[in-house]
């Protein structure tokens, strides 16, 4: 008998059946992966049986001999605390913002009745998931970590109490390619050492390959095909599966046709960003060191690097939503002040799109309030009706129907939330978008759509793009040039195809090899 088994699972929300007739099994020490496009029902299938969604699950659901389908609230809580661990898709929203990493790890360790862990034990938990400077991280809050670092903390918390089943909802989506392989190798080791069973939701087929034993492909709440992972990836039987595989960016695909850039729009000159060390420690952390880049009108520059390399910190400094310790940010050859001293025109011209599309949207606001927020701050001359008209046009520009204006962020898929975030940025008619991992949390089909959307918006509006990513293959579909960051420094720049063909720096070589 499998450690975890579901048979003919159905999930209903408000009378609507969103998942139907899904069957799968996970054996101890084995990995079953579910792949599919955004909104296909993957997360509902994983989380609803444990009472973690608004849905109502029916069918056979059995974990270690316990019938979860007929379990009451207390029994479900016991199953979550003692038998299961969860890695959620959005680490920034899943981690408690006002608790330090150490406090959250301590709570996770004790949830199954274990004794209070020592600081040394907490350090070892972070070391186990490959987090740098683990002793310092214990005193940091989630917002001080990069996306990849937050995901490592999530994994450490999920396995801290020694569960038998790990439910991993996109556990590597926020990580660069090399770190994805390291995390999957870590999970493989846990499965081998502890007999940990893993139910994995992923759109990263490269990560799934070689790690998952069984594969379940889902679309529109149903199973399209299932079977041994290696067989399905090598010879997909269904057209839907073939499209998922083909949508994954590759370095050997034909190069895109890109427009000719104009004059220099943005430049940074020896920009450095430092932060005070957390807790009782003295001194400062150098996140960005003497970074100099340029972005031309109508040009896309890829700012590429591994997790924690400083690329998001530099992007936030350029957008005016993060500090600059020294150096200059130049806009059309004139120095830009810190954001609080920038004029409305300066703030309007540079708009950010954040890494986590769901976390960047206010959960208590409707889409129309979210999209019109920049106009309320940057265009005080517009009345409410004019702002609403602009919001309708902005949604149309990102291929969302007008009916989405009344929806709440919780009702949006990852791809839909990212389109709303892009609409919010575009409504101010910016000249430069700063895109922080705009596709890293999305499945291949939706990610390809977002890249195509950005390329179209760039052509139609003469936009410049600063495309922050760890995925060189995705950057190649959109960008003219590349700047590679490592340990806070710009280590290599140039035409993107030339850098891919002949990478000079070891950090660039690792990123190209991982892609």
Short mmCIF file of C-alpha atoms in Angstrom, two decimals:
data_model
loop_
_atom_site.label_atom_id
_atom_site.label_comp_id
_atom_site.label_asym_id
_atom_site.label_seq_id
_atom_site.Cartn_x
_atom_site.Cartn_y
_atom_site.Cartn_z
CA UNK A 1 0.00 0.00 0.00
CA UNK A 2 1.28 3.49 -0.87
CA UNK A 3 2.05 5.92 1.93
CA UNK A 4 -0.27 8.47 0.31
CA UNK A 5 -3.01 7.69 -2.18
CA UNK A 6 -5.89 9.58 -3.72
CA UNK A 7 -8.42 7.98 -6.04
CA UNK A 8 -11.15 9.74 -8.04
CA UNK A 9 -10.50 12.99 -6.18
CA UNK A 10 -12.97 15.82 -6.80
CA UNK A 11 -12.69 19.38 -5.46
CA UNK A 12 -15.69 21.71 -5.35
CA UNK A 13 -15.73 25.40 -4.45
CA UNK A 14 -19.06 27.26 -4.16
CA UNK A 15 -20.81 24.55 -6.15
CA UNK A 16 -18.24 24.56 -8.96
CA UNK A 17 -16.21 21.42 -9.63
CA UNK A 18 -12.64 22.55 -10.29
CA UNK A 19 -10.90 19.16 -10.00
CA UNK A 20 -12.42 15.88 -11.09
CA UNK A 21 -11.41 12.21 -11.21
CA UNK A 22 -7.77 12.67 -10.22
CA UNK A 23 -5.94 9.58 -9.02
CA UNK A 24 -2.31 9.23 -7.93
CA UNK A 25 -0.12 7.48 -5.39
CA UNK A 26 3.14 8.31 -3.60
CA UNK A 27 5.26 5.56 -2.07
CA UNK A 28 7.70 6.04 0.80
CA UNK A 29 10.99 7.30 -0.60
CA UNK A 30 9.41 8.07 -3.97
CA UNK A 31 8.43 11.27 -5.78
CA UNK A 32 5.24 11.83 -7.77
CA UNK A 33 5.19 15.10 -9.71
CA UNK A 34 2.16 17.00 -11.01
CA UNK A 35 2.75 19.39 -13.91
CA UNK A 36 0.38 21.62 -15.83
CA UNK A 37 -0.38 25.19 -16.76
CA UNK A 38 -1.42 27.83 -14.26
CA UNK A 39 -4.98 27.17 -13.10
CA UNK A 40 -4.94 23.50 -14.11
CA UNK A 41 -5.80 22.33 -10.58
CA UNK A 42 -2.35 21.19 -9.43
CA UNK A 43 -2.31 23.10 -6.14
CA UNK A 44 -5.96 22.32 -5.37
CA UNK A 45 -5.20 18.63 -5.84
CA UNK A 46 -2.26 18.81 -3.40
CA UNK A 47 -3.61 21.11 -0.69
CA UNK A 48 -7.39 20.59 -0.51
CA UNK A 49 -7.20 17.09 1.05
CA UNK A 50 -5.40 18.71 4.01
CA UNK A 51 -7.95 21.48 4.48
CA UNK A 52 -5.64 24.19 3.15
CA UNK A 53 -7.95 25.63 0.47
CA UNK A 54 -11.60 26.76 0.46
CA UNK A 55 -12.43 23.65 -1.57
CA UNK A 56 -14.30 20.55 -0.45
CA UNK A 57 -12.57 17.29 -1.34
CA UNK A 58 -14.30 13.99 -2.02
CA UNK A 59 -13.10 10.58 -3.09
CA UNK A 60 -10.59 8.22 -1.52
CA UNK A 61 -7.81 10.10 0.32
CA UNK A 62 -5.52 8.03 2.55
CA UNK A 63 -2.27 9.04 4.30
CA UNK A 64 -0.38 6.39 6.27
CA UNK A 65 -3.62 4.49 6.81
CA UNK A 66 -5.62 7.56 7.90
CA UNK A 67 -8.78 8.36 5.90
CA UNK A 68 -8.50 12.10 5.32
CA UNK A 69 -11.76 12.28 3.37
CA UNK A 70 -13.79 11.55 6.50
CA UNK A 71 -11.42 13.21 9.02
CA UNK A 72 -12.70 16.02 11.20
CA UNK A 73 -10.90 19.33 11.71
CA UNK A 74 -8.84 18.01 14.62
CA UNK A 75 -7.70 14.91 12.76
CA UNK A 76 -6.70 16.97 9.72
CA UNK A 77 -4.72 19.29 11.99
CA UNK A 78 -2.91 16.29 13.54
CA UNK A 79 -2.10 14.93 10.08
CA UNK A 80 -0.65 18.30 9.02
CA UNK A 81 1.39 18.68 12.22
CA UNK A 82 2.80 15.18 12.51
CA UNK A 83 2.79 13.47 9.11
CA UNK A 84 3.03 16.15 6.44
CA UNK A 85 5.28 19.07 5.59
CA UNK A 86 4.38 21.83 3.15
CA UNK A 87 6.45 24.03 0.85
CA UNK A 88 4.10 26.66 -0.53
CA UNK A 89 4.33 28.40 -3.89
CA UNK A 90 4.70 31.95 -2.59
CA UNK A 91 7.39 32.03 0.13
CA UNK A 92 6.96 35.74 0.89
CA UNK A 93 3.28 35.30 1.73
CA UNK A 94 3.74 31.91 3.44
CA UNK A 95 6.40 33.12 5.88
CA UNK A 96 5.26 35.28 8.82
CA UNK A 97 6.60 38.79 8.10
CA UNK A 98 7.04 39.92 11.74
CA UNK A 99 8.93 36.80 12.92
CA UNK A 100 12.61 36.17 12.35
CA UNK A 101 13.80 33.14 10.42
CA UNK A 102 14.98 31.58 13.68
CA UNK A 103 11.60 32.02 15.37
CA UNK A 104 9.79 30.44 12.44
CA UNK A 105 12.18 27.49 12.29
CA UNK A 106 11.80 26.97 16.03
CA UNK A 107 8.01 26.91 15.73
CA UNK A 108 8.16 24.46 12.82
CA UNK A 109 10.49 22.12 14.71
CA UNK A 110 8.26 22.01 17.79
CA UNK A 111 4.92 21.57 16.00
CA UNK A 112 5.01 17.77 16.29
CA UNK A 113 5.88 17.86 20.00
CA UNK A 114 9.67 18.03 19.76
CA UNK A 115 11.76 19.85 22.38
CA UNK A 116 12.82 23.44 21.81
CA UNK A 117 15.82 23.37 19.42
CA UNK A 118 19.10 25.04 20.29
CA UNK A 119 20.53 27.80 18.12
CA UNK A 120 23.19 25.39 16.86
CA UNK A 121 20.46 22.98 15.74
CA UNK A 122 18.65 25.77 13.90
CA UNK A 123 21.91 26.73 12.18
CA UNK A 124 22.35 23.13 11.02
CA UNK A 125 18.83 23.15 9.57
CA UNK A 126 19.69 26.16 7.42
CA UNK A 127 23.06 24.66 6.48
CA UNK A 128 21.24 21.54 5.35
CA UNK A 129 19.33 23.52 2.70
CA UNK A 130 22.47 25.35 1.58
CA UNK A 131 21.71 28.84 2.94
CA UNK A 132 24.78 31.05 3.19
CA UNK A 133 25.68 32.74 6.52
CA UNK A 134 23.09 30.61 8.40
CA UNK A 135 23.83 32.05 11.84
CA UNK A 136 23.12 35.58 10.57
CA UNK A 137 19.96 34.45 8.75
CA UNK A 138 18.36 33.31 12.01
CA UNK A 139 18.06 36.97 13.08
CA UNK A 140 16.76 38.26 9.75
CA UNK A 141 13.15 38.83 8.74
CA UNK A 142 11.78 37.34 5.47
CA UNK A 143 11.77 40.66 3.60
CA UNK A 144 15.56 40.88 4.01
CA UNK A 145 16.06 37.66 2.02
CA UNK A 146 16.09 37.12 -1.73
CA UNK A 147 13.39 34.98 -3.32
CA UNK A 148 15.67 31.97 -3.48
CA UNK A 149 16.79 32.41 0.12
CA UNK A 150 13.17 32.60 1.31
CA UNK A 151 12.41 29.38 -0.56
CA UNK A 152 15.30 27.61 1.21
CA UNK A 153 13.92 28.78 4.56
CA UNK A 154 10.52 27.40 3.57
CA UNK A 155 12.02 24.00 2.78
CA UNK A 156 13.96 23.96 6.05
CA UNK A 157 10.75 24.72 7.98
CA UNK A 158 8.78 22.09 6.07
CA UNK A 159 11.15 19.26 7.01
CA UNK A 160 12.06 20.52 10.52
CA UNK A 161 9.59 18.22 12.33
CA UNK A 162 10.48 15.08 10.36
CA UNK A 163 7.33 14.53 8.26
CA UNK A 164 6.65 11.34 6.32
CA UNK A 165 5.11 13.16 3.33
CA UNK A 166 6.34 16.41 1.81
CA UNK A 167 3.85 18.41 -0.26
CA UNK A 168 6.04 20.70 -2.35
CA UNK A 169 4.11 23.31 -4.36
CA UNK A 170 6.69 24.77 -6.79
CA UNK A 171 9.64 24.38 -4.36
CA UNK A 172 12.25 25.54 -6.88
CA UNK A 173 10.35 28.21 -8.83
CA UNK A 174 12.22 31.09 -7.15
CA UNK A 175 15.68 29.58 -7.56
CA UNK A 176 18.26 29.93 -10.29
CA UNK A 177 18.97 26.89 -12.42
CA UNK A 178 22.03 25.70 -10.52
CA UNK A 179 20.30 26.06 -7.15
CA UNK A 180 17.26 24.20 -8.46
CA UNK A 181 19.45 21.20 -9.10
CA UNK A 182 20.97 21.50 -5.61
CA UNK A 183 17.54 21.67 -3.93
CA UNK A 184 16.22 18.71 -5.91
CA UNK A 185 19.36 16.75 -5.01
CA UNK A 186 18.77 17.66 -1.35
CA UNK A 187 15.18 16.41 -1.55
CA UNK A 188 16.43 13.23 -3.20
CA UNK A 189 18.80 12.71 -0.27
CA UNK A 190 15.98 13.23 2.24
CA UNK A 191 13.86 10.68 0.41
CA UNK A 192 16.72 8.18 0.45
CA UNK A 193 17.77 8.77 4.06
CA UNK A 194 14.36 9.13 5.73
CA UNK A 195 12.04 7.33 3.34
CA UNK A 196 10.33 10.68 2.77
CA UNK A 197 7.54 10.56 0.22
CA UNK A 198 7.15 13.66 -1.93
CA UNK A 199 4.23 15.02 -3.91
CA UNK A 200 5.77 17.68 -6.12
CA UNK A 201 3.99 20.41 -8.08
CA UNK A 202 6.30 21.87 -10.71
CA UNK A 203 6.33 23.59 -14.06
CA UNK A 204 10.09 23.12 -14.30
CA UNK A 205 10.31 20.00 -16.42
CA UNK A 206 14.10 20.06 -16.33
CA UNK A 207 13.97 19.76 -12.53
CA UNK A 208 11.38 17.00 -12.63
CA UNK A 209 13.36 14.95 -15.09
CA UNK A 210 15.73 12.63 -13.28
CA UNK A 211 14.07 13.21 -9.89
CA UNK A 212 10.39 12.28 -10.19
CA UNK A 213 9.45 8.62 -10.37
CA UNK A 214 5.88 9.18 -11.54
CA UNK A 215 4.42 12.08 -13.52
CA UNK A 216 0.82 13.33 -13.59
CA UNK A 217 -0.02 15.91 -16.27
CA UNK A 218 -3.10 18.05 -15.50
CA UNK A 219 -5.20 20.45 -17.54
CA UNK A 220 -8.49 22.10 -16.55
CA UNK A 221 -8.82 20.05 -13.40
CA UNK A 222 -8.34 16.64 -15.02
CA UNK A 223 -5.48 14.25 -15.63
CA UNK A 224 -4.29 14.38 -19.25
CA UNK A 225 -1.76 11.57 -18.93
CA UNK A 226 0.21 9.85 -16.19
CA UNK A 227 2.93 7.24 -15.85
CA UNK A 228 6.68 6.90 -15.36
CA UNK A 229 8.23 10.38 -15.55
CA UNK A 230 11.12 9.46 -17.83
CA UNK A 231 8.79 7.82 -20.38
CA UNK A 232 6.37 10.78 -20.54
CA UNK A 233 9.11 13.41 -20.89
CA UNK A 234 10.89 11.40 -23.60
CA UNK A 235 7.73 10.42 -25.51
CA UNK A 236 4.69 12.51 -24.51
CA UNK A 237 1.49 10.96 -25.80
CA UNK A 238 -0.73 14.08 -25.60
CA UNK A 239 -0.47 17.35 -27.53
CA UNK A 240 -0.92 19.33 -24.31
CA UNK A 241 2.16 17.68 -22.77
CA UNK A 242 4.16 18.33 -25.92
CA UNK A 243 3.23 22.04 -25.76
CA UNK A 244 4.35 22.24 -22.13
CA UNK A 245 7.72 20.80 -23.02
CA UNK A 246 8.12 22.99 -26.13
CA UNK A 247 7.29 26.19 -24.18
CA UNK A 248 10.37 25.83 -21.96
CA UNK A 249 13.02 28.36 -23.19
CA UNK A 250 16.17 26.80 -24.68
CA UNK A 251 19.48 28.30 -25.70
CA UNK A 252 19.50 26.45 -29.02
CA UNK A 253 16.20 27.86 -30.31
CA UNK A 254 16.22 30.50 -33.10
CA UNK A 255 17.20 33.98 -31.97
CA UNK A 256 14.33 36.52 -31.84
CA UNK A 257 14.11 39.62 -34.05
CA UNK A 258 14.64 42.67 -31.84
CA UNK A 259 14.26 46.38 -32.58
CA UNK A 260 17.24 48.72 -32.82
CA UNK A 261 17.88 50.58 -29.52
CA UNK A 262 18.21 54.39 -29.38
CA UNK A 263 20.15 56.74 -27.13
CA UNK A 264 21.13 55.95 -23.54
CA UNK A 265 18.13 56.35 -21.24
CA UNK A 266 19.39 55.02 -17.91
CA UNK A 267 22.86 54.52 -16.47
CA UNK A 268 24.35 53.58 -13.14
CA UNK A 269 27.82 54.74 -12.21
CA UNK A 270 29.70 52.81 -9.48
CA UNK A 271 26.50 52.16 -7.50
CA UNK A 272 26.97 50.44 -4.14
CA UNK A 273 24.30 49.30 -1.69
CA UNK A 274 25.07 48.32 1.91
CA UNK A 275 22.84 47.11 4.74
CA UNK A 276 23.37 47.02 8.48
CA UNK A 277 23.99 43.51 9.76
CA UNK A 278 20.94 42.23 11.67
CA UNK A 279 20.74 41.60 15.40
CA UNK A 280 23.66 42.27 17.72
CA UNK A 281 26.35 42.03 15.05
CA UNK A 282 28.28 45.12 14.04
CA UNK A 283 29.28 46.09 10.56
CA UNK A 284 27.53 46.23 7.22
CA UNK A 285 26.75 43.82 4.37
CA UNK A 286 27.78 44.87 0.85
CA UNK A 287 24.90 43.73 -1.38
CA UNK A 288 25.98 45.68 -4.50
CA UNK A 289 29.55 46.81 -5.24
CA UNK A 290 30.50 49.46 -7.84
CA UNK A 291 27.81 48.43 -10.35
CA UNK A 292 27.78 50.27 -13.68
CA UNK A 293 25.25 49.49 -16.44
CA UNK A 294 23.40 51.33 -19.22
CA UNK A 295 19.97 50.85 -20.79
CA UNK A 296 19.09 52.51 -24.09
CA UNK A 297 15.72 53.66 -25.35
CA UNK A 298 13.75 50.68 -26.66
CA UNK A 299 16.37 48.25 -25.36
CA UNK A 300 16.00 45.22 -23.11
CA UNK A 301 18.92 44.58 -20.76
CA UNK A 302 19.04 41.25 -18.92
CA UNK A 303 20.44 41.57 -15.40
CA UNK A 304 21.34 37.96 -14.68
CA UNK A 305 22.78 36.24 -11.64
CA UNK A 306 22.26 33.55 -9.05
CA UNK A 307 20.13 33.88 -5.94
CA UNK A 308 21.59 36.49 -3.60
CA UNK A 309 23.91 37.96 -6.26
CA UNK A 310 22.51 41.48 -5.72
CA UNK A 311 20.53 41.84 -8.93
CA UNK A 312 17.18 42.55 -7.23
CA UNK A 313 18.85 45.01 -4.84
CA UNK A 314 20.31 46.91 -7.80
CA UNK A 315 16.94 46.84 -9.57
CA UNK A 316 15.19 48.26 -6.49
CA UNK A 317 17.79 51.02 -6.25
CA UNK A 318 17.19 51.97 -9.89
CA UNK A 319 13.40 51.97 -9.38
CA UNK A 320 13.81 54.22 -6.33
CA UNK A 321 12.31 51.72 -3.89
CA UNK A 322 15.62 50.67 -2.36
CA UNK A 323 18.61 52.54 -0.94
CA UNK A 324 21.77 53.70 -2.70
CA UNK A 325 24.80 53.92 -0.43
CA UNK A 326 27.10 55.53 -2.99
CA UNK A 327 27.41 56.11 -6.72
CA UNK A 328 24.96 57.69 -9.12
CA UNK A 329 21.85 56.65 -11.04
CA UNK A 330 21.57 58.72 -14.22
CA UNK A 331 18.37 59.34 -16.17
CA UNK A 332 19.00 60.86 -19.60
CA UNK A 333 22.44 61.94 -18.31
CA UNK A 334 21.01 63.68 -15.20
CA UNK A 335 21.47 62.25 -11.69
CA UNK A 336 18.33 60.83 -10.08
CA UNK A 337 17.78 61.59 -6.39
CA UNK A 338 16.41 59.11 -3.86
CA UNK A 339 12.73 58.29 -4.45
CA UNK A 340 11.32 60.65 -1.81
CA UNK A 341 13.04 63.53 -3.61
CA UNK A 342 12.07 62.48 -7.15
CA UNK A 343 9.45 64.47 -9.02
CA UNK A 344 6.19 62.84 -10.13
CA UNK A 345 7.54 62.72 -13.68
CA UNK A 346 10.69 60.88 -12.51
CA UNK A 347 8.66 58.37 -10.53
CA UNK A 348 6.24 57.85 -13.41
CA UNK A 349 9.02 57.14 -15.88
CA UNK A 350 10.40 54.09 -14.04
CA UNK A 351 7.88 51.47 -12.90
CA UNK A 352 8.63 48.14 -11.17
CA UNK A 353 7.05 44.72 -11.67
CA UNK A 354 7.88 42.51 -8.71
CA UNK A 355 9.07 38.91 -8.45
CA UNK A 356 6.07 37.50 -6.60
CA UNK A 357 2.97 38.47 -8.60
CA UNK A 358 0.45 37.51 -5.90
CA UNK A 359 2.35 39.01 -2.95
CA UNK A 360 2.80 42.33 -4.81
CA UNK A 361 -0.99 42.86 -5.05
CA UNK A 362 -2.92 44.17 -2.03
CA UNK A 363 -5.16 41.23 -1.00
CA UNK A 364 -7.92 43.54 0.25
CA UNK A 365 -8.20 45.61 -2.92
CA UNK A 366 -10.05 44.85 -6.13
CA UNK A 367 -8.13 44.77 -9.39
CA UNK A 368 -9.44 48.18 -10.42
CA UNK A 369 -8.11 49.75 -7.20
CA UNK A 370 -4.75 48.01 -7.66
CA UNK A 371 -4.33 49.08 -11.29
CA UNK A 372 -5.41 52.69 -10.73
CA UNK A 373 -3.23 53.22 -7.64
CA UNK A 374 -0.29 54.70 -9.64
CA UNK A 375 -2.61 57.25 -11.27
CA UNK A 376 -3.98 58.36 -7.91
CA UNK A 377 -0.43 59.14 -6.80
CA UNK A 378 1.24 60.21 -10.04
CA UNK A 379 -1.64 61.83 -11.96
CA UNK A 380 -3.65 63.88 -9.42
CA UNK A 381 -5.14 65.82 -12.34
CA UNK A 382 -7.28 62.80 -13.36
CA UNK A 383 -10.70 62.21 -11.83
CA UNK A 384 -12.12 58.82 -10.82
CA UNK A 385 -13.87 58.20 -14.14
CA UNK A 386 -10.73 58.94 -16.13
CA UNK A 387 -8.69 56.61 -13.91
CA UNK A 388 -11.25 53.82 -14.37
CA UNK A 389 -11.21 54.29 -18.16
CA UNK A 390 -7.43 54.02 -18.09
CA UNK A 391 -7.68 50.82 -16.03
CA UNK A 392 -9.99 49.23 -18.61
CA UNK A 393 -7.52 50.07 -21.35
CA UNK A 394 -4.58 48.79 -19.28
CA UNK A 395 -6.29 45.43 -18.76
CA UNK A 396 -7.06 45.23 -22.47
CA UNK A 397 -3.40 45.93 -23.23
CA UNK A 398 -2.36 42.89 -21.16
CA UNK A 399 -5.10 40.69 -22.67
CA UNK A 400 -7.42 40.52 -19.66
CA UNK A 401 -11.20 41.10 -19.99
CA UNK A 402 -12.90 44.05 -18.30
CA UNK A 403 -14.73 41.74 -15.87
CA UNK A 404 -11.42 41.22 -14.03
CA UNK A 405 -11.65 44.78 -12.65
CA UNK A 406 -14.00 43.64 -9.86
CA UNK A 407 -12.02 40.54 -8.89
CA UNK A 408 -9.81 40.10 -5.85
CA UNK A 409 -6.16 38.95 -6.04
CA UNK A 410 -6.95 35.65 -4.28
CA UNK A 411 -9.12 34.66 -7.26
CA UNK A 412 -6.30 35.15 -9.78
CA UNK A 413 -3.91 32.53 -11.10
CA UNK A 414 -0.19 33.33 -11.09
CA UNK A 415 -0.25 34.33 -14.75
CA UNK A 416 -3.33 36.50 -14.32
CA UNK A 417 -1.80 38.19 -11.26
CA UNK A 418 1.36 38.96 -13.24
CA UNK A 419 -0.69 40.50 -16.06
CA UNK A 420 -2.46 42.70 -13.48
CA UNK A 421 0.94 43.71 -12.07
CA UNK A 422 2.15 44.64 -15.56
CA UNK A 423 -1.06 46.60 -16.20
CA UNK A 424 -0.49 48.50 -12.94
CA UNK A 425 3.02 49.42 -14.12
CA UNK A 426 1.96 50.32 -17.66
CA UNK A 427 -0.97 52.55 -16.69
CA UNK A 428 1.48 55.31 -15.73
CA UNK A 429 2.96 55.33 -19.28
CA UNK A 430 6.53 54.64 -18.13
CA UNK A 431 9.65 54.72 -20.26
CA UNK A 432 11.39 51.91 -18.34
CA UNK A 433 10.04 48.78 -16.68
CA UNK A 434 12.15 47.12 -13.99
CA UNK A 435 11.02 43.48 -14.10
CA UNK A 436 12.21 41.39 -11.17
CA UNK A 437 11.92 37.69 -12.13
CA UNK A 438 8.71 38.37 -14.04
CA UNK A 439 8.37 34.77 -15.26
CA UNK A 440 10.25 32.68 -12.67
CA UNK A 441 7.12 31.68 -10.73
CA UNK A 442 5.10 30.81 -13.84
CA UNK A 443 4.68 27.57 -15.74
CA UNK A 444 6.27 27.36 -19.22
CA UNK A 445 3.07 28.09 -21.16
CA UNK A 446 2.18 31.15 -19.10
CA UNK A 447 5.81 32.28 -18.89
CA UNK A 448 6.07 32.16 -22.68
CA UNK A 449 2.87 34.22 -22.92
CA UNK A 450 4.24 36.86 -20.51
CA UNK A 451 7.51 37.10 -22.48
CA UNK A 452 5.51 37.55 -25.69
CA UNK A 453 3.33 40.17 -23.96
CA UNK A 454 6.39 42.12 -22.81
CA UNK A 455 7.91 41.99 -26.30
CA UNK A 456 4.65 43.34 -27.78
CA UNK A 457 4.33 46.11 -25.19
CA UNK A 458 7.92 47.09 -25.86
CA UNK A 459 7.36 47.33 -29.62
CA UNK A 460 4.09 49.24 -29.31
CA UNK A 461 5.26 51.70 -26.64
CA UNK A 462 8.99 52.05 -27.33
CA UNK A 463 9.66 50.73 -23.82
CA UNK A 464 13.02 50.01 -22.27
CA UNK A 465 13.20 46.92 -20.08
CA UNK A 466 15.53 45.95 -17.25
CA UNK A 467 14.81 42.21 -17.13
CA UNK A 468 16.13 40.77 -13.86
CA UNK A 469 16.32 37.00 -14.03
CA UNK A 470 18.34 33.90 -13.26
CA UNK A 471 17.22 32.24 -16.50
CA UNK A 472 19.51 33.12 -19.41
CA UNK A 473 17.36 31.11 -21.83
CA UNK A 474 14.28 33.19 -20.96
CA UNK A 475 16.31 36.42 -21.20
CA UNK A 476 17.49 35.44 -24.67
CA UNK A 477 13.91 35.52 -25.96
CA UNK A 478 13.54 39.18 -25.01
CA UNK A 479 16.84 40.96 -24.45
CA UNK A 480 19.47 42.71 -26.56
CA UNK A 481 22.30 42.72 -24.02
CA UNK A 482 23.21 41.06 -20.75
CA UNK A 483 24.92 42.10 -17.51
CA UNK A 484 25.94 39.23 -15.22
CA UNK A 485 26.11 39.77 -11.45
CA UNK A 486 27.99 37.66 -8.93
CA UNK A 487 28.51 38.46 -5.26
CA UNK A 488 27.24 42.01 -5.75
CA UNK A 489 29.50 42.85 -8.71
CA UNK A 490 28.89 43.19 -12.44
CA UNK A 491 31.33 40.56 -13.74
CA UNK A 492 30.49 40.46 -17.46
CA UNK A 493 28.47 42.48 -19.98
CA UNK A 494 27.86 42.36 -23.71
CA UNK A 495 25.58 41.29 -26.52
CA UNK A 496 23.49 38.45 -25.10
CA UNK A 497 24.22 35.95 -27.87
CA UNK A 498 27.96 36.71 -27.77
CA UNK A 499 28.06 36.19 -24.00
CA UNK A 500 26.13 32.92 -24.29
CA UNK A 501 28.43 31.65 -27.03
CA UNK A 502 31.66 32.68 -25.27
CA UNK A 503 31.11 33.21 -21.52
CA UNK A 504 34.29 34.45 -19.85
CA UNK A 505 33.54 34.65 -16.13
CA UNK A 506 32.99 31.42 -14.11
CA UNK A 507 29.62 32.71 -12.84
CA UNK A 508 28.43 33.22 -16.43
CA UNK A 509 29.75 29.81 -17.42
CA UNK A 510 27.76 28.19 -14.60
CA UNK A 511 24.55 29.98 -15.57
CA UNK A 512 24.93 29.06 -19.24
CA UNK A 513 25.70 25.43 -18.38
CA UNK A 514 22.67 25.21 -16.09
CA UNK A 515 20.40 26.54 -18.84
#
